[in-house]
CSV table of C-alpha atoms in Angstrom, one decimal:
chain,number,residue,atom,x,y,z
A,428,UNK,CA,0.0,0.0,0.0
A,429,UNK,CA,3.1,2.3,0.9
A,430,UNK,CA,4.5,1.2,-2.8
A,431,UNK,CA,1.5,2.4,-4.6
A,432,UNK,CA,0.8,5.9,-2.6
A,433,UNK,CA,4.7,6.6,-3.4
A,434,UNK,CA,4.0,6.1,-7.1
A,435,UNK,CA,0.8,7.7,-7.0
A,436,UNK,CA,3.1,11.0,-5.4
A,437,UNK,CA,5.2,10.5,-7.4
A,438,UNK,CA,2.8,10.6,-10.8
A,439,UNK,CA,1.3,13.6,-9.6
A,440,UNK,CA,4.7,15.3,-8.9
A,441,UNK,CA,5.9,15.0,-12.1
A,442,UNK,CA,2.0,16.3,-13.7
A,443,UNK,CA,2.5,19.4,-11.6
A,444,UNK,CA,6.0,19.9,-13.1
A,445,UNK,CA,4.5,19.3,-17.0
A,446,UNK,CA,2.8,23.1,-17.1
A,447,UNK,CA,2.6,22.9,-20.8
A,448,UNK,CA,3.0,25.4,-23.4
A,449,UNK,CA,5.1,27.9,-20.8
A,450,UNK,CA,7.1,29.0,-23.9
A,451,UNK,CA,4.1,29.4,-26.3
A,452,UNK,CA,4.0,32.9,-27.8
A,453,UNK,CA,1.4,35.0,-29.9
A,454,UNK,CA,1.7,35.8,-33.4
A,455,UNK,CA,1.3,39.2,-32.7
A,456,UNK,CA,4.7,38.7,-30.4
A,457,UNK,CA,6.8,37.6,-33.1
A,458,UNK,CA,8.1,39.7,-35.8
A,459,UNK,CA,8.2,37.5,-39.2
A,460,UNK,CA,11.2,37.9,-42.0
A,461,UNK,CA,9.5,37.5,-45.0
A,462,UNK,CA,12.8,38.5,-47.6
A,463,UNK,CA,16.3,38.6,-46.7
A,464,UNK,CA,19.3,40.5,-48.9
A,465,UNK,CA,22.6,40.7,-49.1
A,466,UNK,CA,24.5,43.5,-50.4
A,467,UNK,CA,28.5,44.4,-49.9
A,468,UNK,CA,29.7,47.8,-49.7
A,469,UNK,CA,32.8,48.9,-48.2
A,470,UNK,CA,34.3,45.7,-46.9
A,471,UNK,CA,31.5,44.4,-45.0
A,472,UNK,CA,27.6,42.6,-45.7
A,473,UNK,CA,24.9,44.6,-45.7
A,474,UNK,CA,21.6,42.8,-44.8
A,475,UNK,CA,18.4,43.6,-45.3
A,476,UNK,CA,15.2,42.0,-43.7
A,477,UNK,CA,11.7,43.1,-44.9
A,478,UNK,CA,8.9,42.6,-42.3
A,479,UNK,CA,5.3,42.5,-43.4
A,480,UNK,CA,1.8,42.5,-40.9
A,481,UNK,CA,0.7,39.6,-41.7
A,482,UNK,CA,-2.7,40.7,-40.2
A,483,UNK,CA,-3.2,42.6,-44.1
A,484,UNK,CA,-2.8,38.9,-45.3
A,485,UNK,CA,-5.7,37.2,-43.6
A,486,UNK,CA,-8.0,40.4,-44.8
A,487,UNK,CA,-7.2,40.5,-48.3
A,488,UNK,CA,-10.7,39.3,-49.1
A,489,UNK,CA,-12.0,43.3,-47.7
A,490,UNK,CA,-9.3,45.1,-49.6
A,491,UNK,CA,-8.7,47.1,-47.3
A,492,UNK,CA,-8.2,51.2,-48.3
A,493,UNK,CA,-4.6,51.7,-45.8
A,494,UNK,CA,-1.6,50.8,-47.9
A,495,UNK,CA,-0.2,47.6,-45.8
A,496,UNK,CA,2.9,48.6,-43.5
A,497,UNK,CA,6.4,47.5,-44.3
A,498,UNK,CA,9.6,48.0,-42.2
A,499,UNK,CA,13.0,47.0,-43.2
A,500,UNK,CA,15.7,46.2,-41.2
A,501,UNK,CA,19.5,47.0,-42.2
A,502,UNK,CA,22.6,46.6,-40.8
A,503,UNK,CA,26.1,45.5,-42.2
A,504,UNK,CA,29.0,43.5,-40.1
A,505,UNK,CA,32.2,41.6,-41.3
A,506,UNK,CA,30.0,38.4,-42.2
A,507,UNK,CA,26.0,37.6,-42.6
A,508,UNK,CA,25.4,36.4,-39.4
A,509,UNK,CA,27.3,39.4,-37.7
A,510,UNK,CA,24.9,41.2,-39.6
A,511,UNK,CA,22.0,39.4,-38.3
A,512,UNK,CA,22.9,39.2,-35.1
A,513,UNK,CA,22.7,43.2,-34.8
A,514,UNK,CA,19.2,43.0,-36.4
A,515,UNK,CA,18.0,40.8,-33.7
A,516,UNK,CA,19.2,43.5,-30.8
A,517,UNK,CA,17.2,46.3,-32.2
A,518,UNK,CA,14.0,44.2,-33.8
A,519,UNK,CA,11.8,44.9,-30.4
A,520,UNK,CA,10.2,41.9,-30.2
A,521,UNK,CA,11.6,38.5,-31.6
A,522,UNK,CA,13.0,37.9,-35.1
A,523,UNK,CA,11.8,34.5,-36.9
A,524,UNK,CA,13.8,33.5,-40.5
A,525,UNK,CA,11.4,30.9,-40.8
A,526,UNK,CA,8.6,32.3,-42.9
A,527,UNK,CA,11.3,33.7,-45.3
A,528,UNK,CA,10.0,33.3,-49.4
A,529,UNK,CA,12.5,35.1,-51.4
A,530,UNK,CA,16.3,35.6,-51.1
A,531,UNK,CA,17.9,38.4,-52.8
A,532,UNK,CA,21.8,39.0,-53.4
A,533,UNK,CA,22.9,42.4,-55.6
A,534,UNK,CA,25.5,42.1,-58.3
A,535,UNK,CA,28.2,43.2,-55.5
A,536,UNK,CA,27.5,40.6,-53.0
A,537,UNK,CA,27.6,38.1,-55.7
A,538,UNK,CA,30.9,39.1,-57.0
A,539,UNK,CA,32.7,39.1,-53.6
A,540,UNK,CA,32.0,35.9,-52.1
A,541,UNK,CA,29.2,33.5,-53.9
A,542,UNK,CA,30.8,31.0,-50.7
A,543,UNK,CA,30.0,33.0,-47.7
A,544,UNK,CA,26.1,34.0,-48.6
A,545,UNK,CA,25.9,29.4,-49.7
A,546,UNK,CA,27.6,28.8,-46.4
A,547,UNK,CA,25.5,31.3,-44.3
A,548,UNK,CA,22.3,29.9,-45.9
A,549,UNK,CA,23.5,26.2,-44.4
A,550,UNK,CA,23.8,27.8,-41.1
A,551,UNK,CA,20.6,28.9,-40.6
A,552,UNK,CA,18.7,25.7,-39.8
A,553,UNK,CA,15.4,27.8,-40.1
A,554,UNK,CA,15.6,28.9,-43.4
A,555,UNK,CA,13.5,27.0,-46.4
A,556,UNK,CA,15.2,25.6,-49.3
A,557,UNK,CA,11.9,26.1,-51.5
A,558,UNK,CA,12.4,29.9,-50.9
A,559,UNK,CA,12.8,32.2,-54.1
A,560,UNK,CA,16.0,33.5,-54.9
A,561,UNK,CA,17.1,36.1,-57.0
A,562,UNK,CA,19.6,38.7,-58.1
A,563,UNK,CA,19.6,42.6,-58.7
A,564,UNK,CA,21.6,45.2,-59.4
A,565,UNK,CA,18.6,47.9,-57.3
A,566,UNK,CA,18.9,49.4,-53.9
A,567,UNK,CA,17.0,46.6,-51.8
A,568,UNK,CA,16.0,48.7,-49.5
A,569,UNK,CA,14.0,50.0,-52.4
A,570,UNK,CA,13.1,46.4,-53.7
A,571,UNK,CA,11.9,45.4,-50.4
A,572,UNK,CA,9.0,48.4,-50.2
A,573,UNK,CA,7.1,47.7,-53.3
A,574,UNK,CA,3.8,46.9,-52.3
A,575,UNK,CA,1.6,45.2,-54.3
A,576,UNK,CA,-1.8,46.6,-56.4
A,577,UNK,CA,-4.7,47.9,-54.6
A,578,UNK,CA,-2.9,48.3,-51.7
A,579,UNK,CA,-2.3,45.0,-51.2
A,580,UNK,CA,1.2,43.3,-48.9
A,581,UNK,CA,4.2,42.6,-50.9
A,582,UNK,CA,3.8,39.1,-50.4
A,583,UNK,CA,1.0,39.3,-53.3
A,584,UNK,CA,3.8,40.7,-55.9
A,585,UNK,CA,6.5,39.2,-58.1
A,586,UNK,CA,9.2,39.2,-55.6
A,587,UNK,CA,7.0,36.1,-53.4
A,588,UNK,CA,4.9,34.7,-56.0
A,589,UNK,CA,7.1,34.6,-59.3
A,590,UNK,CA,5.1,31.1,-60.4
A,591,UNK,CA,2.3,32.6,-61.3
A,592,UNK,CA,3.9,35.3,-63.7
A,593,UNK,CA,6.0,32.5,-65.2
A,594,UNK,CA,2.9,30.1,-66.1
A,595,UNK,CA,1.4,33.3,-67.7
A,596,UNK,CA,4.9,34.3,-69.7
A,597,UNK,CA,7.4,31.8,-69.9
A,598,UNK,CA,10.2,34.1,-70.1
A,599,UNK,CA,12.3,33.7,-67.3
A,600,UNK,CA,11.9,31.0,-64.8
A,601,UNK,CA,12.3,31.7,-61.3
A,602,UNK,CA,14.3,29.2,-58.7
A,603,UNK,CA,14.3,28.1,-55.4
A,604,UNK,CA,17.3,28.5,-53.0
A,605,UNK,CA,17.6,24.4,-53.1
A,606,UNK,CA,18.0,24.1,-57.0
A,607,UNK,CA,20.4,27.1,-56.9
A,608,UNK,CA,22.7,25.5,-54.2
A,609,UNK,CA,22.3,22.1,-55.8
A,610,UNK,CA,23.5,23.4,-59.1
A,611,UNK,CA,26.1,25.9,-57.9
A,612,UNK,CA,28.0,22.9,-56.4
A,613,UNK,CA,27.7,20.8,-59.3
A,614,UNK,CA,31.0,22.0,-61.3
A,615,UNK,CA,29.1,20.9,-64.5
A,616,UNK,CA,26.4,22.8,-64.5
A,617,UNK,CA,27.1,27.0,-64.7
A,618,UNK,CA,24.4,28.5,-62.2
A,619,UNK,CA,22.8,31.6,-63.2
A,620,UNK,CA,20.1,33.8,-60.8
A,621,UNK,CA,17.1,35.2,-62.2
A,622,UNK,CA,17.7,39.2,-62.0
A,623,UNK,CA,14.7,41.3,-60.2
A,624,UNK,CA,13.7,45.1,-60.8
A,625,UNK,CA,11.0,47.4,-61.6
A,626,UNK,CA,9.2,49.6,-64.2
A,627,UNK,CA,8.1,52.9,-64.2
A,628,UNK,CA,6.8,53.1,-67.4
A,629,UNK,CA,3.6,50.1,-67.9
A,630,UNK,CA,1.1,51.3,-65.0
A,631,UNK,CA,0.1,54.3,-63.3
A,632,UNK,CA,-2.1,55.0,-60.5
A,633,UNK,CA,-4.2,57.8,-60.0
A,634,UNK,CA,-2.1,59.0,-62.3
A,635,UNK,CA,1.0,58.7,-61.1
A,636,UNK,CA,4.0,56.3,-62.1
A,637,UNK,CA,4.2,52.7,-60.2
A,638,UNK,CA,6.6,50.4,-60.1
A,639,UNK,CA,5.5,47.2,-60.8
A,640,UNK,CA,8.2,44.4,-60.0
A,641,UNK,CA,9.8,42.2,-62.8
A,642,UNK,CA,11.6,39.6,-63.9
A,643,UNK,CA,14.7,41.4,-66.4
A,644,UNK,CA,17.1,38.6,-67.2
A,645,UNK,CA,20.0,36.2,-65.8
A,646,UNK,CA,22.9,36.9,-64.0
């Protein structure tokens, strides 16, 4: 009888210690990287994050009449995750690279080190090899705040949804961050990037000059 209330204590010991979610956080706690880029100027990375409130994605159904907030987070160091790093001490409220879609490295970047942006995408166990990637020779900073039409996020643009322009045009095909890795080790096979920019010239708005996101070449 002794044996069995000891186990009994000792069941209910441990259920008291199981609390449950005690790290679970709210959406609204977590701030979501939806692009990363990588520049270099001046001897070091520059990274850029774009953030987007998701909110404006579950309501795209009311089209709402606000243009949908974007922030975009910069900072350079002497590699990527130094550069990182830094974002995460100023970013208020927690970082997550898991919900990035697109990658985007300029011309510079790609020139200086094609190694260290393959190696720093390895080291970051959250990121998604089925994310976009593509190159540019345009300020990102830039890049990152076109928003899409009728005020809707960026996610709904070319820069995350390049499929749907492609099955429309097949001009240039766009290409996830796992084909481009598999291909750039593959000394066979020469690995070129989809290049991304804008127009200012094909739609306007209210009368005044958009700039509509695009697919330009290969770089």
């Amino acid at each position: 009888m002794t044996r069995r209330l000891s186990k009994l204590f000792l069941i209910f010991s441990v259920l008291f210690i199981l609390t449950g979610c005690w790290d679970y956080k709210d959406i609204q706690d977590i701030h979501y990287v939806t692009a990363l880029g990588v520049d270099y100027e001046d001897g070091k990375y520059v990274v850029y994050v774009q953030l987007v409130d998701l909110s404006a994605v579950a309501k795209t159904e009311a089209k709402s009449s606000e243009p949908t907030k974007v922030y975009i987070g910069k900072h350079s160091g002497k590699s990527i995750s130094e550069a990182i790093n830094h974002l995460y001490q100023t970013a208020q409220q927690r970082l997550y690279l898991g919900q990035v879609s697109t990658f985007v490295l300029t011309d510079k970047a790609i020139e200086h080190n094609i190694n260290d942006i393959v190696d720093a995408a390895f080291r970051f166990n959250l990121i998604r090899y089925s994310s976009n990637i593509f190159a540019t020779k345009k300020p990102l900073d830039e890049l990152f705040s076109i928003k899409g039409f009728f005020n809707l996020t960026p996610l709904y643009s070319e820069l995350h949804f390049p499929k749907p322009i492609y099955e429309n045009l097949s001009y240039i095909e766009p290409i996830t961050l796992r084909t481009f890795i598999s291909t750039y080790r593959d000394v066979s096979i020469t690995t070129t990037l989809p290049t991304i920019s804008w127009s200012g010239n094909d739609w306007t708005e209210d009368k005044k000059s958009g700039r509509p996101l695009q697919l330009t070449g290969l770089m």
